[in-house]
Rosetta silent file (secondary structure, phi, psi, omega in degrees, C-alpha in Angstrom):
SEQUENCE: MKFDIKQDKDYKYIDEGHGETLLLLHGLFGALSNYQFILNDFKDKYRVVIPILPIYELGLLESTVGGLVKYVRRFVDHMQLNHMIIVGNSLGGHIAQLYCLDQPQKVKAMVLTGSSGLFERSFGGTFPKRGDYEYIKQRTEYTFYDPKTATKELVDEVFDIVNDKGKAIRVISTAKSAMRENLAERLYQVTCPVLLIWGKEDNITPSFVAEEFHKLIKNSELVWMEQCGHAPMMEKPEEFNRLMANFLNKICVSV
SCORE:     score description
SCORE:     0.000 S_00000001
   1 L     0.000  117.596  173.570  152.588   -5.538   74.382 S_00000001
   2 L   -94.337  149.092 -171.890  153.680   -4.041   70.887 S_00000001
   3 L  -105.057  144.077  177.187  152.611   -0.870   70.082 S_00000001
   4 L   -90.480   98.061 -177.014  151.680    0.609   66.414 S_00000001
   5 L   -95.358  109.506  173.284  154.442    3.595   66.811 S_00000001
   6 E   -93.533  154.366 -176.159  154.192    6.240   64.264 S_00000001
   7 E  -122.446  135.817  175.969  157.181    8.523   63.260 S_00000001
   8 E  -153.160  117.945 -171.575  156.794   11.825   61.805 S_00000001
   9 L    56.206 -128.483 -178.893  159.565   14.357   61.431 S_00000001
  10 L   -91.787    8.535 -168.763  161.335   14.137   65.063 S_00000001
  11 E  -102.969  142.627  166.752  158.185   12.890   66.737 S_00000001
  12 E  -132.058  146.470 -168.945  157.391    9.290   67.710 S_00000001
  13 E  -165.097  164.309  170.482  153.805    8.592   69.069 S_00000001
  14 E  -109.124  147.751 -179.042  150.961    6.427   69.314 S_00000001
  15 E  -151.464   99.126  168.795  147.552    7.798   67.591 S_00000001
  16 E  -138.958  168.803 -176.535  144.578    5.553   67.749 S_00000001
  17 L    73.357 -173.344 -173.283  140.862    5.760   67.937 S_00000001
  18 L  -143.745  140.869 -171.772  138.417    8.534   67.237 S_00000001
  19 L   128.152 -158.723 -179.983  136.724   11.165   69.176 S_00000001
  20 L   -68.730  153.254  178.641  137.722   13.898   71.566 S_00000001
  21 E   -79.197  125.539  160.051  141.575   13.758   72.413 S_00000001
  22 E  -113.966  104.137 -173.189  143.293   12.310   75.103 S_00000001
  23 E   -88.055  105.062 -172.713  146.834   13.215   75.234 S_00000001
  24 E   -94.720  122.505 -167.877  148.848   10.956   77.732 S_00000001
  25 E  -104.767  103.133  173.423  152.102   12.351   79.156 S_00000001
  26 L   -88.065  164.163 -175.620  154.617    9.738   80.803 S_00000001
  27 L   -69.406 -149.004 -173.835  157.106   10.516   83.660 S_00000001
  28 L   -85.278  -31.898 -168.562  160.778   10.545   83.945 S_00000001
  29 L  -118.742   28.146 -172.408  161.647    6.870   83.971 S_00000001
  30 L   -89.145  158.296  168.077  158.131    6.418   81.984 S_00000001
  31 L  -144.894  176.690  179.043  157.382    4.697   78.612 S_00000001
  32 H   -54.260  -35.167 -171.027  154.372    3.938   76.469 S_00000001
  33 H   -73.245  -11.039  163.774  153.795    0.856   78.428 S_00000001
  34 H   -59.395  -25.277 -170.077  152.528    2.914   81.264 S_00000001
  35 H  -125.228   19.851  170.105  149.625    3.717   79.603 S_00000001
  36 H   -49.157  -49.957 -179.033  148.562    0.341   77.782 S_00000001
  37 H   -56.134  -39.989  160.939  145.588   -0.068   79.879 S_00000001
  38 H   -55.650  -54.594 -172.603  144.207    3.399   79.064 S_00000001
  39 H   -71.123  -39.962  159.054  144.826    3.073   75.639 S_00000001
  40 H   -39.918  -56.433 -155.529  142.998   -0.473   75.461 S_00000001
  41 H   -90.129  -24.550 -177.747  139.945    0.663   77.317 S_00000001
  42 H   -85.615  -44.052 -153.238  139.785    4.272   75.696 S_00000001
  43 L   -76.766    0.973  170.511  140.669    4.304   72.020 S_00000001
  44 L   -83.453  -11.888 -177.847  137.006    2.786   70.933 S_00000001
  45 L  -110.401  -40.919 -153.338  135.555    6.246   72.331 S_00000001
  46 L  -117.049  134.533  162.459  138.535    8.469   72.253 S_00000001
  47 E   -85.799  137.224  176.492  141.309    9.437   70.115 S_00000001
  48 E  -107.295  127.145 -179.531  144.550    8.358   72.239 S_00000001
  49 E  -133.093  109.950 -172.794  147.644   10.142   71.497 S_00000001
  50 E  -125.336  101.065  178.661  150.863    9.278   73.516 S_00000001
  51 E   -74.033  151.067  169.269  154.222   10.956   72.336 S_00000001
  52 L   -85.051  114.042  179.719  157.461    9.442   73.460 S_00000001
  53 L   -80.916  122.945 -172.672  158.922   12.349   75.407 S_00000001
  54 L   -64.918   45.909 -157.942  162.431   12.890   74.142 S_00000001
  55 L   -74.323  -14.886  167.566  163.733   13.036   77.677 S_00000001
  56 L  -112.004   14.422  165.897  167.171   11.420   76.678 S_00000001
  57 L  -101.048  -13.872  178.619  167.414   12.751   73.542 S_00000001
  58 L   -83.846  158.841  175.230  167.510   16.467   74.061 S_00000001
  59 L   -65.166  150.080 -157.897  170.429   18.528   74.441 S_00000001
  60 L   -64.151  -13.335 -170.995  171.772   19.060   77.907 S_00000001
  61 L  -102.122    1.616  169.866  170.740   22.609   78.262 S_00000001
  62 L  -107.273   -7.793  174.730  167.254   21.738   77.070 S_00000001
  63 L   -58.299   56.342 -175.820  167.074   18.871   79.475 S_00000001
  64 L  -134.052  168.899  174.897  164.568   20.522   81.600 S_00000001
  65 H   -61.515  -32.044 -178.358  160.890   20.491   82.281 S_00000001
  66 H   -63.915  -45.527  177.481  160.641   23.769   80.449 S_00000001
  67 H   -70.667  -23.560  172.241  162.452   22.166   77.448 S_00000001
  68 H   -70.377  -41.077  169.603  159.879   19.101   77.522 S_00000001
  69 H   -43.238  -51.143 -178.386  157.049   21.857   77.612 S_00000001
  70 H   -69.945  -48.756  175.064  158.308   23.307   74.467 S_00000001
  71 H   -43.557  -56.612 -154.588  158.645   19.619   72.923 S_00000001
  72 H   -80.749  -36.476  178.217  154.974   19.046   73.788 S_00000001
  73 H   -54.978  -52.375 -175.524  153.739   22.526   72.510 S_00000001
  74 H   -62.311  -41.691  178.782  155.539   21.851   69.153 S_00000001
  75 H   -65.709  -36.359 -174.856  154.072   18.281   68.914 S_00000001
  76 H   -71.917  -51.582  169.472  150.503   19.485   69.777 S_00000001
  77 H   -44.453  -56.274  164.079  150.951   22.197   67.022 S_00000001
  78 H   -40.490  -52.003 -161.992  152.418   19.566   64.464 S_00000001
  79 H   -86.781  -23.842  165.187  149.305   17.331   65.336 S_00000001
  80 L    78.121   50.985  172.226  146.800   20.084   65.204 S_00000001
  81 L   -82.173  131.084  167.311  145.268   19.073   68.560 S_00000001
  82 L  -130.193  155.706  171.181  142.615   20.819   70.146 S_00000001
  83 L    50.992   48.936 -174.017  140.291   20.824   73.159 S_00000001
  84 E   -76.602  151.638  164.766  142.473   18.108   74.620 S_00000001
  85 E  -113.049  111.502 -179.407  141.926   16.160   77.949 S_00000001
  86 E   -77.631  123.467  168.250  145.784   15.805   79.267 S_00000001
  87 E  -113.624  129.719 -168.129  146.332   12.859   81.275 S_00000001
  88 E  -137.584  126.313  178.785  149.660   13.089   83.149 S_00000001
  89 E  -116.381  146.137  174.149  151.628   10.944   85.731 S_00000001
  90 E    64.066 -117.331 -179.066  154.777   12.208   87.770 S_00000001
  91 H   -65.410  -29.085  167.963  156.722   14.376   85.494 S_00000001
  92 H   -48.136  -55.380 -172.846  153.885   14.043   82.751 S_00000001
  93 H   -55.952  -50.279 -179.523  151.766   15.601   85.206 S_00000001
  94 H   -52.966  -59.335  177.596  154.157   18.548   85.812 S_00000001
  95 H   -58.358  -39.063 -175.555  154.524   19.116   81.842 S_00000001
  96 H   -72.790  -34.258 -176.984  150.522   19.092   81.518 S_00000001
  97 H   -73.044  -47.991  178.377  150.125   21.734   84.171 S_00000001
  98 H   -55.725  -48.781  178.982  152.888   24.038   82.652 S_00000001
  99 H   -65.651  -19.799 -178.098  151.413   23.525   79.202 S_00000001
 100 H   -74.269  -45.194  167.318  147.923   24.195   80.422 S_00000001
 101 H   -45.470  -44.447 -169.609  149.297   27.471   82.085 S_00000001
 102 H   -92.446  -12.226 -174.212  150.849   28.447   78.753 S_00000001
 103 L  -149.860   54.225  178.777  148.280   27.179   76.465 S_00000001
 104 L   -79.956    9.580  157.657  144.697   26.995   78.122 S_00000001
 105 L   -70.191  -33.139  169.673  142.862   27.468   75.275 S_00000001
 106 L   -83.886   -9.630 -173.459  143.890   23.897   73.990 S_00000001
 107 E  -117.447  112.995 -168.455  143.066   22.205   76.963 S_00000001
 108 E   -78.413  -31.207 -178.697  139.519   21.138   77.954 S_00000001
 109 E  -169.006  163.243  174.979  140.734   19.098   81.182 S_00000001
 110 E  -129.884  157.618  159.963  143.485   17.143   82.938 S_00000001
 111 E  -120.500  132.416 -176.172  143.671   14.182   84.945 S_00000001
 112 E  -107.840  123.490  168.948  146.740   14.369   87.393 S_00000001
 113 E  -138.534  150.393 -172.857  147.944   11.285   89.139 S_00000001
 114 E    27.065   58.329  171.201  151.253   11.236   91.311 S_00000001
 115 E   -81.531  139.969  163.255  152.102   14.616   89.691 S_00000001
 116 L   -84.088 -170.589 -172.897  155.093   16.500   90.487 S_00000001
 117 L   108.727   -8.341  175.633  154.845   20.463   90.575 S_00000001
 118 L  -130.583  -50.764 -177.661  154.570   20.893   94.294 S_00000001
 119 L  -150.829  148.447  164.682  156.729   18.328   95.869 S_00000001
 120 L  -156.517  137.875  172.823  158.563   15.018   94.910 S_00000001
 121 L   -92.512  127.103  178.982  160.878   12.754   96.476 S_00000001
 122 L   -64.999   92.054 -179.476  163.442   11.920   93.997 S_00000001
 123 L    60.462   41.178  169.700  163.616    7.986   93.152 S_00000001
 124 L    61.109   51.789  148.152  162.907    7.521   97.105 S_00000001
 125 L   102.529  -25.215  172.526  165.315   10.046   98.199 S_00000001
 126 L  -139.335  162.738 -177.452  168.346    9.351   96.405 S_00000001
 127 L   -83.384  144.385  179.432  169.372    8.854   92.697 S_00000001
 128 L   -40.400  127.122  179.463  170.111    5.001   91.797 S_00000001
 129 L   -73.318  141.383  178.520  173.562    3.666   92.075 S_00000001
 130 L   -68.394  160.585 -172.365  174.979    2.619   88.794 S_00000001
 131 L    51.786   -8.762 -171.707  175.508   -1.000   88.321 S_00000001
 132 L   -86.220   92.937  174.661  173.800   -2.187   91.854 S_00000001
 133 H   -53.619  -68.656 -156.728  170.901   -4.175   90.013 S_00000001
 134 H   -67.088  -30.430  154.724  169.302   -5.153   93.399 S_00000001
 135 H   -37.571  -62.354  177.876  169.322   -1.432   94.536 S_00000001
 136 H   -63.433  -30.669  177.301  167.817   -0.222   91.545 S_00000001
 137 H   -72.163  -41.077  177.072  165.235   -3.241   91.856 S_00000001
 138 H   -70.234  -46.797 -178.317  164.270   -1.970   95.333 S_00000001
 139 H   -58.626  -42.564  174.600  164.116    1.701   94.283 S_00000001
 140 H   -57.338  -53.959  179.851  161.617    0.597   91.288 S_00000001
 141 H   -58.709  -41.717  177.685  159.605   -1.216   93.854 S_00000001
 142 H   -46.535  -27.415 -168.432  159.350    1.822   96.064 S_00000001
 143 L   -69.647  -26.253 -171.241  157.431    3.355   93.176 S_00000001
 144 L  -126.156  159.944  170.553  154.554    0.905   93.936 S_00000001
 145 L   -60.328  -52.112  174.742  152.536   -0.359   96.768 S_00000001
 146 L   -94.550   99.538 -173.443  152.754   -3.786   95.464 S_00000001
 147 H   -59.565   -9.100  173.558  156.251   -4.402   94.629 S_00000001
 148 H   -55.788  -30.511 -177.021  155.065   -7.332   92.228 S_00000001
 149 H   -52.479  -42.545  174.283  154.107   -4.326   89.967 S_00000001
 150 L   -71.482   83.570 -175.027  157.867   -3.694   89.236 S_00000001
 151 L   -57.959  177.707 -173.884  158.355   -6.325   86.676 S_00000001
 152 H   -75.384  -46.633  171.842  161.649   -7.786   85.671 S_00000001
 153 H   -54.593  -45.108  169.071  161.210   -5.755   82.518 S_00000001
 154 H   -46.486  -55.858  176.942  160.461   -2.747   84.116 S_00000001
 155 H   -47.939  -71.344  175.620  163.440   -3.148   86.448 S_00000001
 156 H   -33.080  -58.984 -173.864  165.611   -3.680   83.404 S_00000001
 157 H   -56.428  -34.215 -175.396  164.600   -0.502   81.699 S_00000001
 158 H   -70.531  -53.104  178.924  165.300    1.595   84.733 S_00000001
 159 H   -57.257  -34.439  177.883  168.748   -0.230   85.080 S_00000001
 160 H   -66.291  -49.593  177.727  169.646    0.467   81.468 S_00000001
 161 H   -69.327  -30.963  164.196  168.831    3.972   81.762 S_00000001
 162 H   -54.345  -44.810 -165.862  170.815    4.445   85.039 S_00000001
 163 H   -81.662  -14.096 -176.531  173.805    2.685   83.500 S_00000001
 164 L   -99.555  127.525 -174.132  173.963    4.835   80.408 S_00000001
 165 H   -56.416  -50.816  177.838  175.795    8.045   81.228 S_00000001
 166 H   -55.850  -45.353 -167.628  174.256   10.384   78.531 S_00000001
 167 H   -80.640  -43.122 -162.384  170.617    9.229   79.928 S_00000001
 168 H   -74.784  -27.771  172.846  171.525    9.485   83.453 S_00000001
 169 H   -52.619  -50.981 -167.239  173.023   13.107   82.980 S_00000001
 170 H   -81.586  -31.130 -176.311  169.718   14.164   81.534 S_00000001
 171 H   -62.251  -40.442  176.963  167.474   12.526   83.916 S_00000001
 172 H   -62.804  -47.282  179.782  169.341   14.195   86.701 S_00000001
 173 H   -57.977  -52.709  166.780  169.237   17.641   84.852 S_00000001
 174 H   -33.378  -66.197  177.039  165.546   17.076   84.472 S_00000001
 175 H   -57.304  -38.361  178.201  164.534   16.065   87.902 S_00000001
 176 H   -69.607  -40.663 -169.102  166.567   19.118   89.406 S_00000001
 177 H   -83.544   -6.526  158.340  164.903   21.446   87.120 S_00000001
 178 H   -73.698  -40.489 -174.005  161.386   20.005   88.414 S_00000001
 179 H   -58.943  -39.719 -179.254  162.271   20.718   91.722 S_00000001
 180 H   -64.176  -40.103 -170.842  163.039   24.333   90.922 S_00000001
 181 L   -86.688   68.954 -178.430  159.820   24.641   88.899 S_00000001
 182 L   -90.771  124.658 -159.750  157.340   24.760   91.813 S_00000001
 183 L   -97.766   11.729 -167.325  153.757   25.781   90.726 S_00000001
 184 L   -67.008  -38.381 -169.117  152.193   26.718   94.024 S_00000001
 185 L   -89.390    0.108 -159.206  151.736   30.401   93.188 S_00000001
 186 L  -108.197  -42.714 -169.222  150.725   29.619   89.639 S_00000001
 187 L   -72.511    6.447  169.876  147.924   26.994   89.937 S_00000001
 188 L   -75.891  -21.145 -172.235  145.099   29.517   90.761 S_00000001
 189 L   -82.723  -15.627  173.556  145.191   30.370   86.895 S_00000001
 190 L   -80.331  114.140 -167.736  144.165   26.957   86.178 S_00000001
 191 L  -106.829  -10.884  166.171  140.401   26.844   85.460 S_00000001
 192 L   -56.330  158.812  172.763  139.730   23.742   83.699 S_00000001
 193 L   -68.041  130.704 -170.490  138.175   20.806   85.357 S_00000001
 194 E  -128.936  125.527  167.832  141.022   18.850   86.814 S_00000001
 195 E  -100.569  143.293 -174.892  140.736   15.114   88.376 S_00000001
 196 E  -125.355  115.297  179.464  143.440   14.233   90.835 S_00000001
 197 E  -116.818  111.779  176.041  143.679   10.248   91.191 S_00000001
 198 E  -128.608  141.067 -173.763  146.131    9.557   93.842 S_00000001
 199 E   -77.983  122.170  177.734  147.559    6.385   95.317 S_00000001
 200 L   -44.319  -42.416 -169.769  146.965    6.554   99.001 S_00000001
 201 L  -101.577   30.750  179.216  150.412    4.991   99.612 S_00000001
 202 L   -56.551  127.126  174.516  152.247    7.040   97.126 S_00000001
 203 L  -103.107    1.455  176.921  155.719    7.320   98.476 S_00000001
 204 L   -89.624  -61.175  177.370  156.987    9.720   95.822 S_00000001
 205 L  -122.918   95.239 -166.502  154.454   12.343   95.929 S_00000001
 206 L   -63.279 -176.241 -166.035  152.812   11.625   99.180 S_00000001
 207 H   -76.383   -5.566 -172.403  148.988   12.208  100.050 S_00000001
 208 H   -87.699  -21.078 -167.578  149.783   15.725  101.383 S_00000001
 209 H   -82.382  -44.367  174.361  150.962   16.911   97.856 S_00000001
 210 H   -58.868  -40.808 -177.437  147.438   15.629   96.358 S_00000001
 211 H   -70.139  -31.656  172.545  145.616   17.393   98.987 S_00000001
 212 H   -69.887  -54.702  157.403  147.766   20.740   98.400 S_00000001
 213 H   -27.043  -64.768  177.807  146.854   20.440   94.550 S_00000001
 214 H   -43.831  -40.990 -176.751  143.086   20.071   95.618 S_00000001
 215 H   -87.669  -25.454  174.968  143.354   23.332   97.460 S_00000001
 216 H   -77.987  -37.320 -168.344  145.272   25.250   94.770 S_00000001
 217 L  -107.757  114.556 -162.821  143.413   24.208   91.866 S_00000001
 218 L   -65.639  -36.910 -165.015  139.917   25.585   92.188 S_00000001
 219 L  -103.873   59.132 -179.882  137.886   23.452   89.733 S_00000001
 220 E  -110.512  154.499  178.673  139.533   20.262   91.125 S_00000001
 221 E  -137.785  124.785  175.258  138.066   16.813   92.336 S_00000001
 222 E   -93.700  108.456  174.310  140.379   14.644   94.523 S_00000001
 223 E  -115.771  134.354  163.505  139.871   10.793   94.331 S_00000001
 224 E   -89.786  138.022  179.907  141.814    8.318   96.486 S_00000001
 225 E  -124.759  126.363 -169.216  142.843    5.089   95.459 S_00000001
 226 L   -61.947  149.584  171.609  143.574    2.532   98.598 S_00000001
 227 L    45.117   46.429 -168.766  146.651    0.442   98.614 S_00000001
 228 L  -145.054  128.149 -178.457  148.269    2.140   95.557 S_00000001
 229 L   -85.475 -128.148 -168.419  151.371    3.802   95.140 S_00000001
 230 L   -92.257   -5.160  169.145  152.727    6.390   92.663 S_00000001
 231 L  -134.100   77.419 -171.106  151.424    4.969   89.336 S_00000001
 232 H   -50.770  -43.421 -172.623  147.682    4.124   89.915 S_00000001
 233 H   -69.482   -5.973  169.773  147.218    3.537   86.113 S_00000001
 234 H   -96.564  -44.760 -174.822  149.759    0.680   86.213 S_00000001
 235 H   -81.003  -25.047 -172.671  148.842   -0.755   89.631 S_00000001
 236 L  -150.321   74.916  179.870  145.292   -0.779   89.658 S_00000001
 237 H   -63.612  -30.476 -167.381  144.225   -0.105   85.890 S_00000001
 238 H   -87.694  -28.588  171.066  140.568   -1.108   86.110 S_00000001
 239 H   -60.324  -51.503  171.981  139.904    1.118   88.965 S_00000001
 240 H   -44.416  -57.161  179.603  141.843    3.813   87.621 S_00000001
 241 H   -58.874  -35.709 -179.035  139.937    3.730   84.157 S_00000001
 242 H   -75.435  -31.314  163.925  136.830    3.509   85.825 S_00000001
 243 H   -56.539  -55.839  175.046  137.366    6.692   87.778 S_00000001
 244 H   -60.286  -38.800  173.585  138.593    8.536   84.624 S_00000001
 245 H   -42.893  -58.860 -179.700  135.576    7.188   82.867 S_00000001
 246 H   -62.712  -32.281 -169.846  133.310    8.707   85.312 S_00000001
 247 H   -84.645  -51.298  173.506  134.977   12.058   85.174 S_00000001
 248 H   -49.519  -33.510 -172.878  134.972   12.097   81.129 S_00000001
 249 H   -67.243  -38.554  178.044  131.442   11.210   81.197 S_00000001
 250 H   -57.156  -41.469 -156.017  130.898   14.455   83.111 S_00000001
 251 H  -126.540   -0.029  176.849  132.611   16.792   80.868 S_00000001
 252 L  -113.105  157.125 -176.192  132.665   15.071   77.387 S_00000001
 253 L   -93.029   -6.453 -154.811  129.936   14.708   74.577 S_00000001
 254 L   -97.181   -2.505  170.172  131.487   11.631   73.016 S_00000001
 255 L  -121.098    0.000    0.000  130.131    9.004   75.639 S_00000001
């Protein structure tokens, strides 16, 4: 699928639709394509904004979760976004929570799915071996309940990242910082409505992680998706979008 990617200063992003703002944040190995189904289904009623996070472009010292949160803060200010519903998968969920803790007045609600911030298995327990396509294919499939969701295009993208030394170093740096940035003692400060949509068979952030988020975030709702892994919005987009739409119906005036 081709996207209408806009560029303004150092920012590359999608900005489609009108209405209340949905800000979608992808994960460590993520891309715009992770959210194509949300974009297609919600742009008629909402303004859908998806920044390309500069995971592989930041300086080495900035290649941290904190560095990405600062980038998102600058992007939001540049775009003059307010009262956003932030949707975050994996590392994107971690960034969403840190942003919300820092700028609560800007966040109306959050939708978190397979989010890091409490516990995350790093790419199935080990970092992918460079040059070993079959191994990387298996590790990418590990992300999903149905391995067929890991298309050749997706595996190729991960393979290219892992085999680019500069990108790989930044991935490792960011992943390590995410493990250090545990939010357990801060989540009581999150007061906005939060929907947790979790794959019951998530191998990266297992079900106990979702239960812990639900316990620590007082205004949260937890919904399970059966036979689904770490990226429900990709693996079962119709069900994910229905759950998200139901949540938005409760908190938004645009539908």
